[in-house]
Coordinates of C-alpha atoms in Angstrom, one line a residue:
M11 CA 0.3 0.1 -0.4
S12 CA 1.1 3.6 -1.0
K13 CA 1.6 6.4 1.9
Q14 CA 2.1 10.2 0.8
M15 CA 5.1 10.8 3.4
T16 CA 8.5 12.9 4.1
G17 CA 11.9 11.7 3.4
A18 CA 12.3 11.5 7.2
E19 CA 9.4 9.8 7.8
M20 CA 10.5 7.3 5.6
V21 CA 13.0 5.9 6.9
I22 CA 11.3 5.7 9.9
E23 CA 8.6 3.5 8.0
A24 CA 10.9 1.3 6.1
L25 CA 12.8 0.7 9.9
K26 CA 9.9 -0.9 11.0
D27 CA 9.4 -2.9 7.5
Q28 CA 12.6 -4.5 7.9
G29 CA 11.4 -5.2 11.3
V30 CA 14.4 -3.5 13.1
D31 CA 13.7 -2.5 16.5
T32 CA 16.6 -1.2 17.6
V33 CA 19.0 2.0 16.5
F34 CA 22.1 3.6 18.0
G35 CA 22.7 6.7 16.8
Y36 CA 23.9 10.4 18.4
P37 CA 21.9 13.7 16.5
G38 CA 23.4 16.3 14.7
G39 CA 21.8 19.4 12.5
A40 CA 21.8 17.2 9.2
V41 CA 19.7 14.1 10.6
L42 CA 17.8 16.2 12.9
P43 CA 14.7 15.4 10.2
I44 CA 14.5 12.0 11.0
Y45 CA 14.4 12.2 14.8
D46 CA 11.6 14.2 14.7
A47 CA 9.8 11.7 12.8
M48 CA 11.2 9.3 15.4
F49 CA 10.1 11.3 18.2
H50 CA 6.6 10.7 16.8
Q51 CA 6.3 6.7 17.3
N52 CA 6.4 4.1 19.3
F53 CA 8.2 1.3 17.7
V54 CA 12.1 1.3 17.1
K55 CA 13.9 2.3 20.3
H56 CA 16.6 4.4 19.4
V57 CA 19.9 4.2 21.8
L58 CA 22.3 7.7 22.7
V59 CA 25.5 6.4 22.7
R60 CA 28.4 9.3 23.5
H61 CA 30.4 8.6 20.6
E62 CA 30.2 7.6 17.0
Q63 CA 32.6 5.0 16.9
G64 CA 30.4 3.7 19.8
A65 CA 27.3 3.3 17.4
A66 CA 28.7 1.3 15.4
H67 CA 30.2 -1.5 17.6
A68 CA 27.0 -1.1 19.7
A69 CA 25.4 -2.4 16.0
E70 CA 28.3 -5.6 15.2
G71 CA 27.4 -6.7 18.6
Y72 CA 23.7 -6.5 18.0
A73 CA 23.8 -7.8 14.3
R74 CA 26.2 -10.8 16.1
S75 CA 24.6 -11.4 18.7
T76 CA 21.5 -11.7 16.9
G77 CA 22.1 -12.5 13.8
K78 CA 20.1 -10.0 12.0
V79 CA 21.5 -6.4 11.1
G80 CA 22.4 -3.5 13.2
V81 CA 20.9 -0.1 12.4
L82 CA 22.9 3.0 13.5
L83 CA 21.5 6.6 13.0
V84 CA 24.9 9.3 12.7
T85 CA 24.4 13.0 11.5
S86 CA 26.7 14.5 8.6
G87 CA 30.3 15.7 8.3
P88 CA 32.1 14.3 12.1
G89 CA 29.5 12.4 12.9
A90 CA 30.0 9.5 9.5
T91 CA 33.7 10.2 9.6
N92 CA 33.8 9.5 13.5
A93 CA 31.6 5.6 12.2
V94 CA 34.3 4.7 9.5
T95 CA 36.4 2.9 11.9
G96 CA 33.8 0.5 12.9
L97 CA 32.6 0.1 9.7
T98 CA 36.0 -1.2 8.7
D99 CA 35.3 -3.0 12.1
A100 CA 32.6 -4.9 10.4
L101 CA 33.1 -5.1 6.7
M102 CA 36.6 -7.1 7.6
D103 CA 34.4 -9.3 10.1
S104 CA 31.7 -9.7 7.4
I105 CA 28.3 -7.8 10.4
P106 CA 25.4 -6.4 8.3
L107 CA 25.1 -2.9 9.5
V108 CA 22.6 -0.4 7.7
C109 CA 24.8 2.6 8.4
L110 CA 22.3 5.8 8.1
T111 CA 24.3 9.6 7.8
G112 CA 22.7 12.8 7.4
Q113 CA 24.3 14.9 4.7
V114 CA 24.1 18.5 3.7
P115 CA 21.1 19.8 0.9
T116 CA 22.1 18.8 -1.9
H117 CA 22.6 22.0 -4.1
L118 CA 25.4 22.6 -1.1
I119 CA 27.2 18.9 -1.6
G120 CA 30.7 20.5 -3.0
S121 CA 30.2 23.5 -1.6
D122 CA 32.4 22.6 1.6
A123 CA 29.1 23.8 3.7
F124 CA 29.2 23.3 7.5
Q125 CA 29.8 19.4 8.4
E126 CA 29.5 18.3 4.6
A127 CA 32.4 15.6 3.5
D128 CA 32.1 12.7 1.0
T129 CA 30.9 10.2 3.1
V130 CA 30.0 8.0 0.1
G131 CA 33.9 8.7 -1.3
I132 CA 34.7 8.1 2.6
T133 CA 33.2 5.0 2.7
R134 CA 33.5 3.4 -0.7
H135 CA 36.5 1.0 0.4
C136 CA 35.5 0.6 4.4
T137 CA 31.6 -0.8 3.6
K138 CA 29.9 -3.6 1.1
H139 CA 27.8 -1.1 -0.3
N140 CA 27.0 2.9 -0.8
Y141 CA 24.5 5.4 -1.5
L142 CA 24.1 9.1 -2.0
V143 CA 20.2 9.2 -2.4
R144 CA 19.8 12.5 -4.5
S145 CA 15.7 11.6 -4.9
I146 CA 12.7 11.0 -3.1
E147 CA 11.8 9.2 -5.6
D148 CA 14.5 7.1 -4.9
L149 CA 14.8 6.7 -1.4
P150 CA 12.0 3.8 -0.1
R151 CA 14.0 1.3 -2.8
I152 CA 17.1 2.2 -1.9
L153 CA 16.0 2.0 2.0
H154 CA 15.3 -1.3 1.3
E155 CA 18.1 -2.4 -1.2
A156 CA 20.7 -1.1 1.4
F157 CA 19.1 -4.3 4.1
Y158 CA 18.8 -6.6 1.4
V159 CA 22.4 -6.0 -0.1
A160 CA 24.0 -6.0 4.2
R161 CA 22.6 -9.4 4.8
S162 CA 22.6 -11.7 2.0
G163 CA 25.6 -13.4 0.6
R164 CA 28.9 -12.3 2.9
P165 CA 26.8 -9.5 4.9
G166 CA 28.8 -6.3 5.2
P167 CA 28.1 -2.5 5.8
V168 CA 26.5 -0.6 3.6
V169 CA 25.5 3.2 3.9
V170 CA 22.6 4.8 3.2
D171 CA 23.9 9.0 2.8
L172 CA 20.5 10.9 3.7
P173 CA 20.8 14.9 2.1
K174 CA 18.7 17.1 4.5
D175 CA 16.2 18.7 1.9
V176 CA 15.8 14.8 1.0
Q177 CA 14.9 14.0 3.9
F178 CA 12.5 17.3 4.4
A179 CA 10.7 16.2 0.7
L180 CA 7.2 15.3 0.5
G181 CA 6.8 11.6 -1.8
T182 CA 5.4 8.2 -2.3
Y183 CA 6.2 4.8 0.1
A184 CA 5.6 1.7 -0.5
F185 CA 7.7 -1.7 0.8
Q186 CA 8.2 -4.0 -1.6
P187 CA 8.6 -7.3 0.6
N188 CA 11.2 -9.2 -1.7
I189 CA 13.7 -6.9 -3.2
Q190 CA 16.6 -7.2 -4.8
H191 CA 19.4 -5.7 -5.8
K192 CA 19.5 -6.0 -9.6
T193 CA 23.0 -6.9 -10.3
Y194 CA 23.1 -8.4 -6.8
Q195 CA 22.3 -11.7 -6.3
P196 CA 24.8 -14.2 -4.5
K197 CA 25.4 -18.1 -5.2
L198 CA 23.8 -19.6 -2.4
K199 CA 24.0 -23.7 -3.7
G200 CA 26.9 -25.6 -4.3
D201 CA 28.0 -26.7 -7.7
G202 CA 26.8 -30.1 -7.9
D203 CA 29.6 -32.0 -9.3
K204 CA 32.1 -30.1 -6.8
I205 CA 30.4 -30.8 -4.1
T206 CA 30.5 -34.9 -5.5
A207 CA 34.1 -34.4 -5.9
M208 CA 34.1 -33.1 -2.3
L209 CA 32.8 -36.3 -0.6
E210 CA 35.0 -38.3 -2.7
M211 CA 37.9 -36.1 -1.8
M212 CA 37.5 -36.7 2.2
K213 CA 36.3 -40.6 1.5
Q214 CA 40.3 -40.8 0.7
A215 CA 41.7 -38.6 3.5
K216 CA 44.3 -39.7 5.9
R217 CA 44.6 -37.1 8.0
P218 CA 41.7 -34.7 7.8
V219 CA 41.1 -31.9 9.6
F220 CA 37.8 -29.4 9.2
Y221 CA 38.8 -25.6 9.4
T222 CA 36.0 -23.8 10.3
G223 CA 35.5 -19.6 10.1
G224 CA 33.1 -17.1 11.3
G225 CA 30.9 -17.4 7.8
V226 CA 29.9 -20.6 9.7
I227 CA 28.2 -18.3 12.4
N228 CA 27.1 -15.8 9.3
A229 CA 25.1 -18.3 7.6
G230 CA 23.2 -18.6 10.9
P231 CA 21.8 -21.5 13.1
K232 CA 21.2 -23.9 11.0
A233 CA 25.0 -24.0 9.5
S234 CA 25.9 -25.0 12.8
E235 CA 23.8 -27.5 13.2
L236 CA 24.8 -29.2 10.1
L237 CA 28.6 -28.7 10.7
R238 CA 28.4 -30.7 14.1
E239 CA 26.4 -33.5 11.9
L240 CA 29.4 -33.8 9.9
V241 CA 32.1 -34.1 11.8
K242 CA 30.3 -37.1 13.5
L243 CA 29.6 -38.8 10.8
T244 CA 33.2 -38.5 9.7
N245 CA 35.0 -38.6 12.9
F246 CA 37.5 -35.4 11.6
P247 CA 39.3 -33.6 13.5
I248 CA 38.3 -29.7 13.7
T249 CA 39.5 -26.2 14.6
S250 CA 38.3 -22.9 14.3
T251 CA 39.3 -19.3 13.7
L252 CA 38.8 -16.5 16.2
M253 CA 35.9 -15.5 14.5
G254 CA 34.3 -19.3 14.2
L255 CA 34.1 -20.2 18.3
G256 CA 31.4 -21.5 19.0
A257 CA 30.2 -22.6 15.6
Y258 CA 32.5 -26.3 17.4
P259 CA 31.1 -26.7 20.9
A260 CA 34.6 -26.8 22.9
S261 CA 33.6 -29.3 24.7
G262 CA 33.6 -31.9 21.5
K263 CA 36.0 -34.7 21.6
N264 CA 37.0 -33.9 17.9
W265 CA 37.2 -30.3 19.1
L266 CA 41.1 -29.2 18.6
G267 CA 40.7 -25.5 19.7
M268 CA 41.5 -22.5 18.1
L269 CA 43.9 -22.2 14.8
G270 CA 46.5 -19.7 14.3
M271 CA 49.1 -17.3 15.9
H272 CA 47.8 -18.1 19.1
G273 CA 46.1 -21.6 18.5
T274 CA 46.7 -25.0 20.1
Y275 CA 49.9 -27.1 19.5
E276 CA 47.2 -29.7 18.4
A277 CA 45.7 -27.4 16.3
N278 CA 48.5 -26.0 14.5
N279 CA 50.5 -29.4 14.1
A280 CA 47.7 -31.3 12.4
M281 CA 47.1 -27.8 10.0
H282 CA 50.2 -28.8 9.1
D283 CA 50.8 -32.9 8.8
C284 CA 46.6 -32.9 7.1
D285 CA 46.6 -34.3 4.0
L286 CA 43.3 -32.9 3.2
M287 CA 42.4 -29.5 4.7
I288 CA 38.4 -28.4 4.7
C289 CA 38.4 -24.9 4.5
V290 CA 34.4 -23.9 6.0
G291 CA 33.0 -20.1 5.7
A292 CA 37.5 -18.6 6.1
R293 CA 39.3 -16.2 4.4
F294 CA 43.0 -17.5 5.2
D295 CA 43.7 -14.8 6.8
D296 CA 47.8 -13.9 7.8
R297 CA 47.2 -14.5 11.3
I298 CA 46.6 -18.4 10.4
T299 CA 48.1 -18.5 7.9
G300 CA 51.6 -17.6 9.3
R301 CA 54.6 -18.2 7.0
L302 CA 52.0 -18.6 3.6
D303 CA 55.2 -20.4 1.5
A304 CA 55.2 -22.7 4.3
F305 CA 51.7 -23.6 5.4
S306 CA 49.8 -26.6 5.3
P307 CA 52.7 -27.3 2.9
G308 CA 51.4 -31.2 2.0
S309 CA 47.8 -31.1 1.9
K310 CA 44.8 -31.0 -0.8
R311 CA 42.6 -28.1 0.2
I312 CA 38.7 -27.3 -0.5
H313 CA 37.6 -24.2 0.6
I314 CA 33.6 -23.5 0.5
D315 CA 32.8 -19.9 0.9
I316 CA 30.0 -17.7 0.2
D317 CA 32.3 -14.7 -1.5
A318 CA 33.4 -15.8 -4.7
S319 CA 36.7 -13.2 -4.6
S320 CA 37.9 -15.1 -1.6
I321 CA 38.3 -18.7 -3.3
N322 CA 42.3 -18.9 -3.9
K323 CA 43.1 -15.0 -3.1
N324 CA 45.5 -15.7 -0.1
V325 CA 46.3 -19.4 -0.7
K326 CA 45.1 -21.5 -3.8
V327 CA 42.7 -24.4 -3.8
D328 CA 42.1 -27.8 -5.4
L329 CA 38.8 -27.5 -4.8
G330 CA 37.0 -24.0 -4.4
I331 CA 33.1 -24.5 -3.5
I332 CA 31.1 -21.1 -4.0
G333 CA 28.4 -21.4 -1.7
D334 CA 26.7 -20.4 1.3
C335 CA 27.8 -22.5 3.8
A336 CA 24.6 -23.8 5.5
Y337 CA 23.4 -24.8 1.9
V338 CA 26.6 -26.5 1.1
L339 CA 26.7 -28.6 4.1
E340 CA 23.8 -29.4 3.8
D341 CA 24.2 -31.4 0.6
V342 CA 27.0 -32.6 1.7
V343 CA 25.4 -33.7 4.8
R344 CA 23.1 -35.6 2.8
L345 CA 25.4 -36.9 0.4
W346 CA 27.2 -38.3 3.3
K347 CA 24.5 -40.7 4.3
S348 CA 22.4 -41.0 1.4
E349 CA 25.4 -42.7 -0.2
K350 CA 26.7 -44.1 3.2
M351 CA 30.5 -43.5 2.6
K352 CA 32.4 -44.1 4.8
A353 CA 36.0 -42.1 5.7
D354 CA 39.0 -44.3 5.8
T355 CA 38.5 -45.5 9.6
A356 CA 42.2 -47.7 9.9
A357 CA 44.1 -44.2 9.0
L358 CA 41.6 -42.1 11.1
G359 CA 42.8 -44.0 14.2
D360 CA 46.4 -43.1 13.2
W361 CA 45.9 -39.7 12.9
W362 CA 43.5 -39.5 16.0
K363 CA 46.7 -40.8 18.0
Q364 CA 49.4 -38.4 16.6
I365 CA 46.5 -36.1 17.5
D366 CA 46.4 -37.6 21.6
L367 CA 50.2 -37.0 21.4
W368 CA 49.9 -33.3 20.4
R369 CA 47.2 -32.3 22.8
E370 CA 49.6 -34.1 25.5
R371 CA 51.9 -31.5 25.2
K372 CA 49.2 -29.4 27.2
S373 CA 50.2 -26.2 25.0
L374 CA 47.1 -24.1 27.3
A375 CA 48.9 -24.5 30.8
F376 CA 50.2 -22.2 32.7
R377 CA 52.0 -21.7 35.8
T378 CA 49.7 -20.5 39.1
S379 CA 50.8 -18.7 41.7
K380 CA 49.6 -17.7 45.5
S381 CA 50.7 -14.2 45.1
V382 CA 49.5 -13.0 42.0
I383 CA 46.7 -13.6 40.2
K384 CA 47.3 -15.1 36.7
P385 CA 45.2 -13.7 33.6
Q386 CA 44.9 -16.9 32.9
Y387 CA 43.3 -18.1 35.6
A388 CA 41.6 -15.1 35.9
I389 CA 39.5 -16.1 33.0
Q390 CA 39.4 -19.6 33.7
R391 CA 37.7 -18.9 36.8
L392 CA 35.2 -16.5 35.0
Y393 CA 34.1 -18.9 33.0
E394 CA 33.6 -21.8 35.7
L395 CA 31.2 -19.7 37.5
T396 CA 28.7 -18.6 34.5
K397 CA 28.6 -22.2 33.6
G398 CA 25.1 -22.8 33.1
R399 CA 24.3 -18.9 32.7
D400 CA 22.3 -17.2 29.4
T401 CA 26.5 -15.4 28.9
Y402 CA 27.3 -13.2 26.0
V403 CA 30.8 -12.8 25.4
T404 CA 32.3 -9.2 24.1
T405 CA 36.8 -8.2 24.6
E406 CA 38.6 -5.6 23.9
V407 CA 41.6 -6.1 21.8
G408 CA 44.7 -7.5 23.2
Q409 CA 46.4 -10.6 25.3
H410 CA 42.8 -10.7 26.9
Q411 CA 41.3 -11.1 24.0
M412 CA 43.5 -14.4 23.3
W413 CA 43.1 -15.6 26.7
A414 CA 39.5 -15.4 26.7
A415 CA 39.4 -16.9 23.5
Q416 CA 41.3 -20.1 24.7
H417 CA 39.9 -20.2 28.2
F418 CA 36.3 -19.4 27.6
H419 CA 35.0 -22.4 26.2
F420 CA 32.0 -21.8 23.6
D421 CA 29.5 -24.4 23.0
E422 CA 26.9 -22.3 20.7
P423 CA 27.0 -19.3 18.1
N424 CA 26.6 -16.4 18.5
R425 CA 27.6 -16.0 21.9
W426 CA 31.5 -14.7 21.2
M427 CA 31.8 -10.8 19.8
T428 CA 35.4 -9.4 19.2
S429 CA 37.3 -7.7 16.8
G430 CA 39.2 -10.2 14.3
G431 CA 39.9 -8.7 11.0
L432 CA 40.8 -5.5 11.9
G433 CA 41.8 -6.0 15.5
T434 CA 39.7 -2.8 17.1
M435 CA 40.7 -2.1 20.7
G436 CA 37.2 -0.4 22.2
Y437 CA 34.9 -2.4 20.6
G438 CA 34.4 -4.4 23.5
L439 CA 32.3 -1.7 25.5
P440 CA 30.0 -0.7 23.0
A441 CA 29.8 -4.3 21.2
A442 CA 28.4 -5.0 24.8
V443 CA 25.8 -2.6 25.0
G444 CA 24.5 -3.5 22.0
V445 CA 24.4 -7.0 22.9
Q446 CA 22.7 -6.5 26.5
M447 CA 19.9 -4.2 24.2
A448 CA 19.5 -7.3 22.1
H449 CA 19.3 -9.7 25.3
P450 CA 18.1 -8.0 27.9
D451 CA 18.1 -10.6 30.5
A452 CA 20.8 -12.1 29.7
L453 CA 24.5 -12.2 31.2
V454 CA 26.9 -9.8 29.2
I455 CA 30.2 -9.1 30.0
D456 CA 33.2 -7.6 28.3
I457 CA 36.9 -8.7 28.5
A458 CA 39.6 -6.5 28.3
G459 CA 42.1 -5.2 28.8
E460 CA 42.9 -1.8 31.1
A461 CA 44.5 0.4 27.4
S462 CA 42.1 -0.5 25.4
I463 CA 38.7 0.1 27.6
L464 CA 39.9 3.5 27.8
M465 CA 39.5 4.1 24.0
N466 CA 35.8 4.0 24.4
I467 CA 34.9 4.6 27.9
Q468 CA 32.5 8.0 27.7
E469 CA 29.9 4.5 26.3
M470 CA 29.2 3.6 30.6
S471 CA 27.3 6.9 30.4
T472 CA 25.2 4.8 27.6
A473 CA 24.7 2.0 30.4
A474 CA 23.6 4.0 32.8
Q475 CA 21.5 6.3 30.3
Y476 CA 19.8 2.8 29.7
R477 CA 20.5 1.0 32.6
L478 CA 22.6 -2.1 31.4
P479 CA 23.6 -4.5 33.7
V480 CA 26.7 -5.0 31.0
K481 CA 30.2 -6.7 33.2
I482 CA 33.5 -5.2 32.2
F483 CA 36.0 -7.7 33.0
I484 CA 39.4 -6.0 33.2
L485 CA 42.9 -7.8 32.8
N486 CA 45.2 -5.0 34.4
N487 CA 48.5 -5.6 33.9
E488 CA 49.1 -1.7 33.3
Y489 CA 50.4 -2.0 29.8
M490 CA 49.2 -2.8 26.6
G491 CA 50.3 -5.9 26.9
M492 CA 50.6 -7.6 23.3
V493 CA 52.6 -4.9 22.8
R494 CA 54.4 -5.6 25.5
Q495 CA 55.0 -8.5 24.7
W496 CA 55.8 -8.3 20.7
Q497 CA 58.8 -5.8 21.9
E498 CA 59.4 -8.4 24.8
L499 CA 60.2 -11.5 21.8
L500 CA 60.9 -9.7 19.0
H501 CA 62.4 -5.9 20.2
G502 CA 64.9 -6.5 22.4
G503 CA 62.7 -6.2 25.0
R504 CA 62.7 -1.7 24.2
Y505 CA 58.9 -1.4 25.3
S506 CA 58.6 1.6 24.5
E507 CA 55.7 3.6 24.9
S508 CA 53.4 0.6 25.8
Y509 CA 53.2 1.1 29.9
S510 CA 50.0 1.7 30.5
A511 CA 50.8 4.9 32.5
A512 CA 48.3 7.5 35.0
L513 CA 45.9 5.1 35.2
P514 CA 42.3 6.0 36.4
D515 CA 40.8 4.5 39.5
F516 CA 38.2 2.7 37.5
V517 CA 36.6 2.5 41.0
K518 CA 36.0 5.6 41.2
L519 CA 35.3 5.5 37.9
A520 CA 33.1 3.4 37.9
D521 CA 31.2 4.9 40.9
A522 CA 31.8 8.2 39.3
Y523 CA 29.4 6.4 35.7
G524 CA 26.3 5.4 38.3
A525 CA 28.0 1.7 38.1
R526 CA 29.9 -0.9 40.7
G527 CA 33.2 -0.9 41.2
I528 CA 35.4 -4.1 42.1
R529 CA 39.1 -4.8 42.4
C530 CA 40.9 -8.1 43.0
D531 CA 44.4 -8.7 43.8
D532 CA 44.5 -12.1 45.4
P533 CA 44.0 -15.0 43.9
A534 CA 42.6 -16.5 47.0
K535 CA 39.2 -14.1 47.0
L536 CA 38.4 -14.3 42.8
D537 CA 36.3 -16.6 43.0
D538 CA 33.7 -14.3 46.0
A539 CA 34.4 -11.3 43.4
I540 CA 33.4 -12.7 40.7
R541 CA 30.5 -14.1 41.8
E542 CA 29.6 -10.4 43.8
M543 CA 30.1 -8.9 40.0
I544 CA 27.8 -11.6 38.5
D545 CA 24.6 -10.8 41.4
T546 CA 24.8 -6.6 41.1
P547 CA 21.5 -6.1 39.2
H548 CA 24.0 -3.0 36.9
A549 CA 26.7 -2.4 35.9
V550 CA 30.0 -3.1 37.6
I551 CA 34.1 -2.5 36.3
F552 CA 36.0 -5.2 37.7
D553 CA 39.7 -4.5 37.9
C554 CA 41.5 -7.4 38.2
L555 CA 45.5 -7.2 38.9
V556 CA 47.4 -9.3 37.4
D557 CA 50.6 -10.8 36.4
K558 CA 52.2 -8.0 34.5
E559 CA 54.6 -10.2 32.6
E560 CA 53.2 -13.1 31.7
N561 CA 52.7 -13.4 27.8
C562 CA 50.1 -15.3 26.0
L563 CA 50.7 -18.1 24.6
P564 CA 51.6 -20.4 22.4
M565 CA 52.4 -18.1 19.9
I566 CA 53.4 -18.1 16.3
P567 CA 55.8 -15.3 16.0
S568 CA 55.4 -13.2 12.6
G569 CA 57.2 -14.9 9.4
K570 CA 57.2 -18.5 10.8
A571 CA 55.4 -21.3 9.9
H572 CA 52.9 -23.1 12.2
N573 CA 55.1 -26.3 13.7
E574 CA 57.8 -23.5 15.0
M575 CA 55.5 -22.2 17.8
I576 CA 56.8 -20.9 21.4
M577 CA 55.4 -22.6 24.1
P578 CA 55.1 -22.1 27.6
D579 CA 58.0 -23.1 29.4
F580 CA 57.5 -24.4 33.1
A581 CA 61.1 -26.1 33.5
D582 CA 62.5 -23.2 36.2
D583 CA 59.3 -21.9 37.6
M584 CA 57.9 -23.3 41.2
G585 CA 54.4 -23.5 42.1
S586 CA 51.7 -25.1 40.5
V587 CA 50.8 -26.3 36.9
I588 CA 47.4 -25.7 35.5
D589 CA 45.4 -26.9 32.3
E590 CA 43.6 -25.2 30.2
K591 CA 40.5 -26.6 32.0
G592 CA 41.5 -25.5 34.8
R593 CA 43.0 -29.4 36.1
M594 CA 46.2 -29.3 38.5
L595 CA 49.3 -31.2 36.3
V596 CA 52.1 -30.6 38.8

């Protein structure tokens, strides 16, 4: 049904028709008509962030935890440019966003008007697609097309730049539920002959491994279910990228742990020595591959991805299948069962014996202490004390992020929100705000470092305004920890500007924001302090003082292969060694 309305009203109507219930934004002159239209309705809830980067990350957290498109609304000029980091982050990690930006009136574009920026030009390389709306007649189509492009194929961010005169203009609005982009129609079903070839390669493999990524999670719950079924059918080992954690349960017997620079000994060695690598929804980024000429040197490689440009982009593969993970995995599972296919069980048995030998290295084990909290121990205790709860975890970026990936175990998809490709410090708190808005009754924890958390600490005001009980769990080692670690291992211990000087008192800072502040530096008191954090019904900043010099290991140094990992060394240490599951070894 067609309706006469202003451009600003069309924006709100399109959000309703797309099922959007929450928008993260910050008002300014160039979007005031949209804010005025929002004032006259009650369907779409607006969350006032304190910085436009925070709006983008909050929309990412919302999208990643729900599977829906996240939406942000910002003004022209600095409003749009402040959102660029979040848009780039979403592009790198394939998060579906629609970013609505205000723009100066069309007759002023190009005149260096007040708060004018070339938003389309600036965001061309950090979005999946962008639009400058010059006509009210084009607005309804563009708004709905933007959601289609953002969610379809490989998800990503889309910008719609809205001049102020178009927002005021009167036009006809009609919703077309099945609108598509005329030139963008991603391929969902995989090629049948290639899937048959994949099955034959799987049947003949002696040392196979599944290597999975965030694309499995982006493909929806069905893809994760099918992946689990396929692993059970084949008994193949499985590893994952940072972004793919939770697609296969960490408690599953075939789970090797995370792959890559800070992955487990068994996962990285399995990748190096396998004869068949099955990559599902991952992109062979440098943190996974290490030295390309030494990456999985003896394997045949299968790559399933919905993005055709990812196939053979970084690593040459033997078989590339373009399609949505859920559709391709559905065909693989169906054919494997209907053809009554079997893996080479004898060879697979030998492969598992080798993997078990690698597992015995206990690569995530660490030395505990009675006098100082080890960061790995803090994550372990946080995980154990939140088991059984409806828990979502976001992170900032650095050592704490890697320790969280290693020691906080995820059995379900969409529970782990982190900045993978861009590595954006300041991501975690606004992302937690977005997750908490989407899941008001859940336990939402931002695992942070004392340096990263200060990047977007202003979003504590957002948490306070909307009474969001987010928990910020800071592993405070008074360093930019990962920078310090690289300086120690690769730059001769020259700690140039990596010390976090002049840190705030985080307990007092929490109080200033109307939150609860907790500090703990005693391993014996840690459990009770974590329980207090969990049981507090409003926002908490937990300042966990940890060992200042602990390194995040294992680690593949830059330029090295998977079998050249730096491993933990306990030879000269005193105390108990704890493995990745919290069990005492010595």
